[in-house]
Amino acid sequence: MSGVKPRRSVLYMPGANERALEKAKTLPADALILDLEDAVAPDAKEAARERVCAAAASGAYGSREVTIRVNGLDTEWHDADLRAAAQAGPAAVVVPKVNSAAEVHNIERALELGGAPDSTKIWAMVETPVAMLHAEEIAAASDRLTVLVMGTNDLAKELHAEFVPGRAPLLGGLSLCLLAARATGKVILDGVYNDVKDLAGFEAECLQGRQFGFDGKTLIHPGQIEPCNRVFAPSDDEVAQARKIIAAFDEAKAEGRGVVTVDGRMIENLHVENAQRILALAEAIAGKS
C-alpha cells in the first residue's frame, strides 16, 4: 500500500486572484486546483494563465498537490492552456467536461507534444449524462489519467435536478462513476458543496461521500477544509481496529489457524486488505503534518 497520496480536501483557487494564490500556500488542503475556467473572466484568461503556470512551477506550495484546471475542450483557450500547463509541469491538469475516451487520448497527446513531464497527470472532470454513461471508458482510457473529479453542479443542471439534502437525484451518476473508478484503479473526488455558510450541511455531505467510497471532496472555500480533512481521514478508533485486525490475522497465520475472529467477528483477506488501506492512508496523512 505504499505511495498512498491523501486527497481528502481539494480546493479550487481562482487563477486571476494573486492574493488567493498566495494564501493557498498556507492552507491545510491536501491539493489545490488553480482555476483558469469558471473563476476567470474572458478578458483575464491570458494573464491568469501566466500567473497560474508560474505558481504551479514555483515549488512554493510545500506538500500540497498543485494542479491546473484548464478551460474546456470546446473553448478558444483550451489548446493554449494545455501547452502552457505542459511547460509548467503541475502535478496534474484538470480538464472540464470530459465525455469520451477519445477526448482523453487527445488531452494526453497534447500534453506529450507540449513537453509535459511524466509526473503531470490528467484529472478528468465527469459532469454530464454522457460522461456518467461512459465513465468506465473514460477512466480506463489512459494510465496518465489518475483521478476522476465529479462535477455535480453541471450534472444537476443537465439532469434538470433539484439540490436536496442527501442528493437523491444525483446518486445514479455518482454510483456509476464510483464503480468506474474502482474498476479501473483510479482515485475519485466528490463534487463541491455550494453553501459555504452551511457547515453542518457540508459536513453531512462529506460523510455521505466518504460512506459512498469517495477518496475526498472538491471545495470552494477555505472554511470547508478542516471538516473535510477530518471526515475523510481514518479516526483513531478505525486505526486501532485496523492494527488489531492485521495483528490477529498475522498471528493466526503464524500458528496455522484458518479461522480468525476479532471481537467476535470473522476476519477474511478482504478485511485485512481494508485494514492495510486504512493504515496506509493514516500514515500518509501523518507524514504531511
Short mmCIF file of N, CA and C in Angstrom, two decimals, residues 88-235:
data_model
loop_
_atom_site.label_atom_id
_atom_site.label_comp_id
_atom_site.label_asym_id
_atom_site.label_seq_id
_atom_site.Cartn_x
_atom_site.Cartn_y
_atom_site.Cartn_z
N ALA A 88 4.61 24.11 -17.54
CA ALA A 88 4.70 24.40 -16.09
C ALA A 88 4.91 23.13 -15.29
N GLY A 89 4.41 21.99 -15.79
CA GLY A 89 4.62 20.72 -15.12
C GLY A 89 3.96 20.57 -13.76
N PRO A 90 2.66 20.92 -13.63
CA PRO A 90 1.98 20.73 -12.34
C PRO A 90 1.79 19.24 -12.05
N ALA A 91 1.29 18.92 -10.87
CA ALA A 91 1.02 17.51 -10.54
C ALA A 91 -0.01 16.93 -11.50
N ALA A 92 -0.94 17.78 -11.93
CA ALA A 92 -1.96 17.30 -12.88
C ALA A 92 -2.59 18.47 -13.60
N VAL A 93 -3.19 18.15 -14.74
CA VAL A 93 -4.04 19.09 -15.47
C VAL A 93 -5.47 18.59 -15.31
N VAL A 94 -6.33 19.46 -14.80
CA VAL A 94 -7.74 19.13 -14.57
C VAL A 94 -8.53 19.63 -15.77
N VAL A 95 -9.24 18.72 -16.44
CA VAL A 95 -9.94 19.09 -17.67
C VAL A 95 -11.45 18.95 -17.47
N PRO A 96 -12.19 20.05 -17.70
CA PRO A 96 -13.65 20.00 -17.51
C PRO A 96 -14.35 19.19 -18.60
N LYS A 97 -15.51 18.67 -18.22
CA LYS A 97 -16.46 18.05 -19.16
C LYS A 97 -15.79 17.07 -20.14
N VAL A 98 -15.09 16.11 -19.58
CA VAL A 98 -14.53 15.03 -20.41
C VAL A 98 -15.65 14.02 -20.65
N ASN A 99 -15.94 13.74 -21.91
CA ASN A 99 -17.10 12.91 -22.25
C ASN A 99 -16.77 11.59 -22.93
N SER A 100 -15.49 11.37 -23.26
CA SER A 100 -15.17 10.15 -24.01
C SER A 100 -13.71 9.78 -23.85
N ALA A 101 -13.41 8.51 -24.16
CA ALA A 101 -12.02 8.05 -24.16
C ALA A 101 -11.20 8.80 -25.22
N ALA A 102 -11.84 9.10 -26.36
CA ALA A 102 -11.14 9.81 -27.44
C ALA A 102 -10.65 11.18 -26.96
N GLU A 103 -11.46 11.86 -26.16
CA GLU A 103 -11.04 13.16 -25.62
C GLU A 103 -9.85 13.00 -24.69
N VAL A 104 -9.85 11.95 -23.88
CA VAL A 104 -8.70 11.68 -23.00
C VAL A 104 -7.44 11.48 -23.84
N HIS A 105 -7.56 10.72 -24.92
CA HIS A 105 -6.40 10.48 -25.80
C HIS A 105 -5.88 11.79 -26.39
N ASN A 106 -6.80 12.67 -26.79
CA ASN A 106 -6.39 13.97 -27.35
C ASN A 106 -5.66 14.82 -26.31
N ILE A 107 -6.16 14.81 -25.08
CA ILE A 107 -5.52 15.57 -24.00
C ILE A 107 -4.13 15.01 -23.73
N GLU A 108 -4.03 13.69 -23.70
CA GLU A 108 -2.74 13.05 -23.45
C GLU A 108 -1.74 13.41 -24.54
N ARG A 109 -2.17 13.36 -25.80
CA ARG A 109 -1.27 13.72 -26.91
C ARG A 109 -0.82 15.16 -26.81
N ALA A 110 -1.75 16.04 -26.49
CA ALA A 110 -1.41 17.47 -26.38
C ALA A 110 -0.37 17.70 -25.28
N LEU A 111 -0.51 17.01 -24.15
CA LEU A 111 0.47 17.16 -23.08
C LEU A 111 1.84 16.64 -23.51
N GLU A 112 1.84 15.51 -24.20
CA GLU A 112 3.11 14.95 -24.68
C GLU A 112 3.78 15.89 -25.68
N LEU A 113 3.00 16.41 -26.62
CA LEU A 113 3.54 17.34 -27.61
C LEU A 113 4.04 18.62 -26.96
N GLY A 114 3.38 19.01 -25.86
CA GLY A 114 3.79 20.23 -25.15
C GLY A 114 4.99 20.05 -24.26
N GLY A 115 5.46 18.81 -24.16
CA GLY A 115 6.65 18.55 -23.35
C GLY A 115 6.39 18.36 -21.87
N ALA A 116 5.15 17.96 -21.53
CA ALA A 116 4.82 17.76 -20.12
C ALA A 116 5.65 16.62 -19.54
N PRO A 117 6.14 16.76 -18.31
CA PRO A 117 6.86 15.65 -17.68
C PRO A 117 5.90 14.49 -17.39
N ASP A 118 6.46 13.29 -17.24
CA ASP A 118 5.62 12.12 -16.95
C ASP A 118 4.86 12.29 -15.64
N SER A 119 5.37 13.12 -14.76
CA SER A 119 4.74 13.31 -13.45
C SER A 119 3.46 14.14 -13.53
N THR A 120 3.22 14.81 -14.65
CA THR A 120 1.98 15.59 -14.81
C THR A 120 0.87 14.67 -15.31
N LYS A 121 -0.10 14.44 -14.44
CA LYS A 121 -1.18 13.51 -14.73
C LYS A 121 -2.41 14.25 -15.27
N ILE A 122 -3.42 13.47 -15.65
CA ILE A 122 -4.70 14.03 -16.10
C ILE A 122 -5.76 13.73 -15.04
N TRP A 123 -6.47 14.76 -14.62
CA TRP A 123 -7.66 14.60 -13.80
C TRP A 123 -8.85 14.96 -14.68
N ALA A 124 -9.71 14.00 -14.92
CA ALA A 124 -10.85 14.22 -15.81
C ALA A 124 -12.09 14.57 -15.00
N MET A 125 -12.69 15.71 -15.32
CA MET A 125 -13.97 16.07 -14.69
C MET A 125 -15.10 15.38 -15.45
N VAL A 126 -15.92 14.65 -14.72
CA VAL A 126 -17.07 13.98 -15.31
C VAL A 126 -18.32 14.68 -14.76
N GLU A 127 -19.07 15.32 -15.64
CA GLU A 127 -20.13 16.21 -15.16
C GLU A 127 -21.33 16.28 -16.11
N THR A 128 -21.46 15.31 -16.99
CA THR A 128 -22.59 15.30 -17.92
C THR A 128 -23.21 13.91 -17.94
N PRO A 129 -24.47 13.79 -18.38
CA PRO A 129 -25.06 12.45 -18.51
C PRO A 129 -24.24 11.52 -19.39
N VAL A 130 -23.70 12.05 -20.49
CA VAL A 130 -22.87 11.22 -21.38
C VAL A 130 -21.64 10.69 -20.63
N ALA A 131 -21.02 11.53 -19.81
CA ALA A 131 -19.85 11.10 -19.04
C ALA A 131 -20.23 10.03 -18.03
N MET A 132 -21.39 10.17 -17.39
CA MET A 132 -21.81 9.14 -16.43
C MET A 132 -21.93 7.79 -17.14
N LEU A 133 -22.52 7.79 -18.33
CA LEU A 133 -22.78 6.55 -19.05
C LEU A 133 -21.52 5.96 -19.67
N HIS A 134 -20.45 6.75 -19.76
CA HIS A 134 -19.20 6.27 -20.34
C HIS A 134 -18.04 6.40 -19.35
N ALA A 135 -18.35 6.42 -18.07
CA ALA A 135 -17.32 6.68 -17.06
C ALA A 135 -16.22 5.64 -17.06
N GLU A 136 -16.57 4.37 -17.27
CA GLU A 136 -15.53 3.33 -17.26
C GLU A 136 -14.57 3.50 -18.44
N GLU A 137 -15.11 3.82 -19.61
CA GLU A 137 -14.26 4.02 -20.79
C GLU A 137 -13.32 5.21 -20.57
N ILE A 138 -13.85 6.27 -19.99
CA ILE A 138 -13.04 7.46 -19.71
C ILE A 138 -11.93 7.12 -18.72
N ALA A 139 -12.29 6.44 -17.63
CA ALA A 139 -11.32 6.13 -16.58
C ALA A 139 -10.23 5.20 -17.08
N ALA A 140 -10.59 4.29 -17.99
CA ALA A 140 -9.63 3.28 -18.47
C ALA A 140 -8.83 3.76 -19.68
N ALA A 141 -9.09 4.97 -20.17
CA ALA A 141 -8.53 5.41 -21.45
C ALA A 141 -7.02 5.60 -21.42
N SER A 142 -6.46 5.92 -20.26
CA SER A 142 -5.03 6.25 -20.20
C SER A 142 -4.48 6.00 -18.81
N ASP A 143 -3.23 5.51 -18.75
CA ASP A 143 -2.56 5.39 -17.46
C ASP A 143 -2.23 6.76 -16.89
N ARG A 144 -2.14 7.75 -17.78
CA ARG A 144 -1.84 9.11 -17.32
C ARG A 144 -3.03 9.71 -16.58
N LEU A 145 -4.22 9.22 -16.87
CA LEU A 145 -5.41 9.68 -16.15
C LEU A 145 -5.47 8.93 -14.82
N THR A 146 -5.37 9.68 -13.73
CA THR A 146 -5.30 9.05 -12.41
C THR A 146 -6.47 9.39 -11.51
N VAL A 147 -7.22 10.45 -11.84
CA VAL A 147 -8.29 10.91 -10.95
C VAL A 147 -9.52 11.29 -11.76
N LEU A 148 -10.70 10.87 -11.26
CA LEU A 148 -11.98 11.38 -11.76
C LEU A 148 -12.49 12.41 -10.77
N VAL A 149 -12.97 13.53 -11.27
CA VAL A 149 -13.50 14.61 -10.43
C VAL A 149 -14.97 14.81 -10.79
N MET A 150 -15.84 14.65 -9.82
CA MET A 150 -17.27 14.83 -10.07
C MET A 150 -17.60 16.32 -10.21
N GLY A 151 -18.32 16.63 -11.28
CA GLY A 151 -18.83 17.99 -11.46
C GLY A 151 -20.34 17.98 -11.20
N THR A 152 -20.70 18.02 -9.93
CA THR A 152 -22.11 17.79 -9.56
C THR A 152 -23.01 18.97 -9.91
N ASN A 153 -22.49 20.19 -9.94
CA ASN A 153 -23.34 21.32 -10.32
C ASN A 153 -23.79 21.21 -11.77
N ASP A 154 -22.86 20.91 -12.67
CA ASP A 154 -23.22 20.77 -14.07
C ASP A 154 -24.11 19.55 -14.30
N LEU A 155 -23.82 18.47 -13.58
CA LEU A 155 -24.66 17.28 -13.71
C LEU A 155 -26.09 17.58 -13.31
N ALA A 156 -26.28 18.26 -12.18
CA ALA A 156 -27.63 18.61 -11.74
C ALA A 156 -28.34 19.49 -12.76
N LYS A 157 -27.59 20.43 -13.33
CA LYS A 157 -28.18 21.32 -14.34
C LYS A 157 -28.66 20.52 -15.55
N GLU A 158 -27.84 19.61 -16.02
CA GLU A 158 -28.20 18.84 -17.21
C GLU A 158 -29.31 17.82 -16.95
N LEU A 159 -29.40 17.37 -15.72
CA LEU A 159 -30.49 16.44 -15.37
C LEU A 159 -31.80 17.16 -15.08
N HIS A 160 -31.74 18.51 -14.98
CA HIS A 160 -32.88 19.31 -14.52
C HIS A 160 -33.25 18.91 -13.10
N ALA A 161 -32.23 18.56 -12.31
CA ALA A 161 -32.45 18.06 -10.95
C ALA A 161 -32.40 19.20 -9.94
N GLU A 162 -33.04 18.99 -8.80
CA GLU A 162 -33.01 19.96 -7.71
C GLU A 162 -31.92 19.57 -6.71
N PHE A 163 -31.36 20.58 -6.04
CA PHE A 163 -30.39 20.32 -4.98
C PHE A 163 -31.16 20.05 -3.68
N VAL A 164 -31.07 18.83 -3.20
CA VAL A 164 -31.79 18.45 -1.99
C VAL A 164 -30.81 17.73 -1.05
N PRO A 165 -31.02 17.83 0.26
CA PRO A 165 -30.17 17.08 1.19
C PRO A 165 -30.21 15.59 0.85
N GLY A 166 -29.03 14.96 0.87
CA GLY A 166 -28.95 13.55 0.51
C GLY A 166 -28.69 13.31 -0.96
N ARG A 167 -28.91 14.33 -1.81
CA ARG A 167 -28.56 14.28 -3.24
C ARG A 167 -29.18 13.10 -4.00
N ALA A 168 -30.38 12.72 -3.64
CA ALA A 168 -31.02 11.57 -4.30
C ALA A 168 -31.03 11.67 -5.82
N PRO A 169 -31.31 12.85 -6.42
CA PRO A 169 -31.34 12.90 -7.88
C PRO A 169 -30.00 12.59 -8.55
N LEU A 170 -28.89 12.72 -7.81
CA LEU A 170 -27.55 12.54 -8.39
C LEU A 170 -26.95 11.16 -8.11
N LEU A 171 -27.60 10.37 -7.29
CA LEU A 171 -26.96 9.15 -6.79
C LEU A 171 -26.66 8.14 -7.90
N GLY A 172 -27.49 8.09 -8.91
CA GLY A 172 -27.23 7.17 -10.01
C GLY A 172 -25.92 7.49 -10.70
N GLY A 173 -25.72 8.76 -11.02
CA GLY A 173 -24.47 9.19 -11.68
C GLY A 173 -23.26 9.03 -10.78
N LEU A 174 -23.41 9.41 -9.51
CA LEU A 174 -22.30 9.26 -8.57
C LEU A 174 -21.87 7.79 -8.46
N SER A 175 -22.86 6.91 -8.38
CA SER A 175 -22.56 5.48 -8.23
C SER A 175 -21.87 4.92 -9.47
N LEU A 176 -22.32 5.32 -10.66
CA LEU A 176 -21.69 4.84 -11.89
C LEU A 176 -20.22 5.25 -11.94
N CYS A 177 -19.94 6.48 -11.53
CA CYS A 177 -18.55 6.97 -11.58
C CYS A 177 -17.70 6.29 -10.51
N LEU A 178 -18.26 6.04 -9.34
CA LEU A 178 -17.53 5.31 -8.31
C LEU A 178 -17.18 3.90 -8.78
N LEU A 179 -18.15 3.24 -9.40
CA LEU A 179 -17.90 1.91 -9.94
C LEU A 179 -16.78 1.95 -10.98
N ALA A 180 -16.82 2.96 -11.85
CA ALA A 180 -15.80 3.08 -12.90
C ALA A 180 -14.42 3.32 -12.30
N ALA A 181 -14.35 4.17 -11.29
CA ALA A 181 -13.06 4.47 -10.66
C ALA A 181 -12.48 3.23 -10.00
N ARG A 182 -13.29 2.52 -9.26
CA ARG A 182 -12.79 1.34 -8.55
C ARG A 182 -12.46 0.20 -9.52
N ALA A 183 -13.24 0.10 -10.61
CA ALA A 183 -12.98 -0.96 -11.60
C ALA A 183 -11.66 -0.74 -12.32
N THR A 184 -11.21 0.52 -12.41
CA THR A 184 -10.01 0.84 -13.17
C THR A 184 -8.85 1.31 -12.29
N GLY A 185 -9.03 1.27 -10.98
CA GLY A 185 -7.95 1.63 -10.07
C GLY A 185 -7.63 3.11 -10.01
N LYS A 186 -8.65 3.95 -10.20
CA LYS A 186 -8.42 5.41 -10.17
C LYS A 186 -8.94 6.01 -8.87
N VAL A 187 -8.43 7.17 -8.54
CA VAL A 187 -8.94 7.98 -7.43
C VAL A 187 -10.20 8.70 -7.91
N ILE A 188 -11.15 8.94 -6.99
CA ILE A 188 -12.35 9.70 -7.36
C ILE A 188 -12.69 10.71 -6.28
N LEU A 189 -12.95 11.96 -6.71
CA LEU A 189 -13.24 13.07 -5.81
C LEU A 189 -14.69 13.51 -5.97
N ASP A 190 -15.35 13.72 -4.85
CA ASP A 190 -16.74 14.17 -4.84
C ASP A 190 -16.83 15.64 -5.28
N GLY A 191 -18.03 16.05 -5.69
CA GLY A 191 -18.25 17.42 -6.15
C GLY A 191 -18.31 18.42 -5.02
N VAL A 192 -18.53 19.68 -5.38
CA VAL A 192 -18.50 20.78 -4.40
C VAL A 192 -19.84 20.92 -3.69
N TYR A 193 -19.79 21.59 -2.55
CA TYR A 193 -20.99 21.95 -1.79
C TYR A 193 -21.11 23.46 -1.86
N ASN A 194 -22.23 23.96 -2.36
CA ASN A 194 -22.33 25.37 -2.77
C ASN A 194 -22.53 26.37 -1.64
N ASP A 195 -23.16 25.97 -0.55
CA ASP A 195 -23.49 26.92 0.52
C ASP A 195 -22.34 26.95 1.52
N VAL A 196 -21.45 27.92 1.36
CA VAL A 196 -20.24 27.94 2.19
C VAL A 196 -20.54 28.28 3.65
N LYS A 197 -21.73 28.81 3.93
CA LYS A 197 -22.08 29.15 5.32
C LYS A 197 -22.72 27.98 6.05
N ASP A 198 -23.16 26.97 5.32
CA ASP A 198 -23.85 25.83 5.92
C ASP A 198 -22.85 24.72 6.20
N LEU A 199 -22.07 24.87 7.29
CA LEU A 199 -21.03 23.88 7.57
C LEU A 199 -21.61 22.56 8.04
N ALA A 200 -22.79 22.60 8.69
CA ALA A 200 -23.42 21.34 9.11
C ALA A 200 -23.86 20.53 7.89
N GLY A 201 -24.47 21.21 6.93
CA GLY A 201 -24.86 20.53 5.69
C GLY A 201 -23.66 20.03 4.92
N PHE A 202 -22.60 20.85 4.91
CA PHE A 202 -21.37 20.45 4.22
C PHE A 202 -20.78 19.19 4.86
N GLU A 203 -20.70 19.19 6.19
CA GLU A 203 -20.12 18.03 6.86
C GLU A 203 -20.95 16.77 6.62
N ALA A 204 -22.27 16.93 6.58
CA ALA A 204 -23.14 15.78 6.31
C ALA A 204 -22.87 15.23 4.90
N GLU A 205 -22.64 16.13 3.95
CA GLU A 205 -22.36 15.67 2.59
C GLU A 205 -20.97 15.03 2.49
N CYS A 206 -20.00 15.53 3.25
CA CYS A 206 -18.69 14.89 3.33
C CYS A 206 -18.83 13.46 3.85
N LEU A 207 -19.62 13.31 4.91
CA LEU A 207 -19.82 11.99 5.50
C LEU A 207 -20.49 11.06 4.50
N GLN A 208 -21.49 11.57 3.78
CA GLN A 208 -22.14 10.76 2.75
C GLN A 208 -21.12 10.33 1.69
N GLY A 209 -20.28 11.27 1.26
CA GLY A 209 -19.28 10.97 0.25
C GLY A 209 -18.30 9.92 0.72
N ARG A 210 -17.88 10.03 1.96
CA ARG A 210 -16.96 9.02 2.49
C ARG A 210 -17.64 7.66 2.58
N GLN A 211 -18.88 7.64 3.04
CA GLN A 211 -19.60 6.37 3.14
C GLN A 211 -19.77 5.72 1.77
N PHE A 212 -19.95 6.55 0.74
CA PHE A 212 -20.07 6.03 -0.62
C PHE A 212 -18.76 5.41 -1.11
N GLY A 213 -17.62 5.97 -0.64
CA GLY A 213 -16.33 5.46 -1.08
C GLY A 213 -15.46 6.48 -1.77
N PHE A 214 -15.89 7.76 -1.84
CA PHE A 214 -15.05 8.79 -2.44
C PHE A 214 -13.75 8.94 -1.64
N ASP A 215 -12.68 9.30 -2.34
CA ASP A 215 -11.38 9.50 -1.68
C ASP A 215 -11.27 10.86 -1.02
N GLY A 216 -12.06 11.81 -1.47
CA GLY A 216 -12.03 13.16 -0.94
C GLY A 216 -13.08 14.00 -1.64
N LYS A 217 -13.01 15.31 -1.41
CA LYS A 217 -14.06 16.20 -1.93
C LYS A 217 -13.43 17.48 -2.45
N THR A 218 -13.98 18.00 -3.54
CA THR A 218 -13.55 19.30 -4.05
C THR A 218 -14.27 20.40 -3.27
N LEU A 219 -13.56 21.50 -3.02
CA LEU A 219 -14.04 22.56 -2.13
C LEU A 219 -13.97 23.91 -2.83
N ILE A 220 -14.83 24.83 -2.38
CA ILE A 220 -14.82 26.17 -2.96
C ILE A 220 -14.49 27.26 -1.94
N HIS A 221 -14.22 26.87 -0.69
CA HIS A 221 -13.93 27.88 0.34
C HIS A 221 -12.98 27.29 1.38
N PRO A 222 -11.98 28.08 1.81
CA PRO A 222 -11.03 27.56 2.81
C PRO A 222 -11.70 27.07 4.10
N GLY A 223 -12.84 27.65 4.45
CA GLY A 223 -13.55 27.23 5.66
C GLY A 223 -14.05 25.80 5.61
N GLN A 224 -14.06 25.22 4.42
CA GLN A 224 -14.53 23.84 4.28
C GLN A 224 -13.40 22.81 4.48
N ILE A 225 -12.16 23.27 4.56
CA ILE A 225 -11.02 22.35 4.58
C ILE A 225 -11.00 21.49 5.85
N GLU A 226 -11.12 22.13 7.01
CA GLU A 226 -10.95 21.38 8.27
C GLU A 226 -11.97 20.26 8.42
N PRO A 227 -13.28 20.54 8.28
CA PRO A 227 -14.23 19.42 8.42
C PRO A 227 -14.02 18.34 7.37
N CYS A 228 -13.62 18.73 6.17
CA CYS A 228 -13.39 17.76 5.10
C CYS A 228 -12.21 16.86 5.44
N ASN A 229 -11.11 17.45 5.89
CA ASN A 229 -9.94 16.66 6.28
C ASN A 229 -10.28 15.68 7.39
N ARG A 230 -11.08 16.16 8.33
CA ARG A 230 -11.43 15.31 9.48
C ARG A 230 -12.30 14.13 9.05
N VAL A 231 -13.31 14.40 8.24
CA VAL A 231 -14.25 13.34 7.85
C VAL A 231 -13.57 12.29 6.98
N PHE A 232 -12.71 12.72 6.06
CA PHE A 232 -12.11 11.78 5.11
C PHE A 232 -10.83 11.12 5.64
N ALA A 233 -10.45 11.43 6.88
CA ALA A 233 -9.30 10.76 7.49
C ALA A 233 -9.79 9.62 8.37
N PRO A 234 -9.03 8.53 8.46
CA PRO A 234 -9.39 7.47 9.41
C PRO A 234 -9.37 8.00 10.84
N SER A 235 -10.36 7.65 11.63
CA SER A 235 -10.39 8.07 13.03
C SER A 235 -9.40 7.24 13.84
#
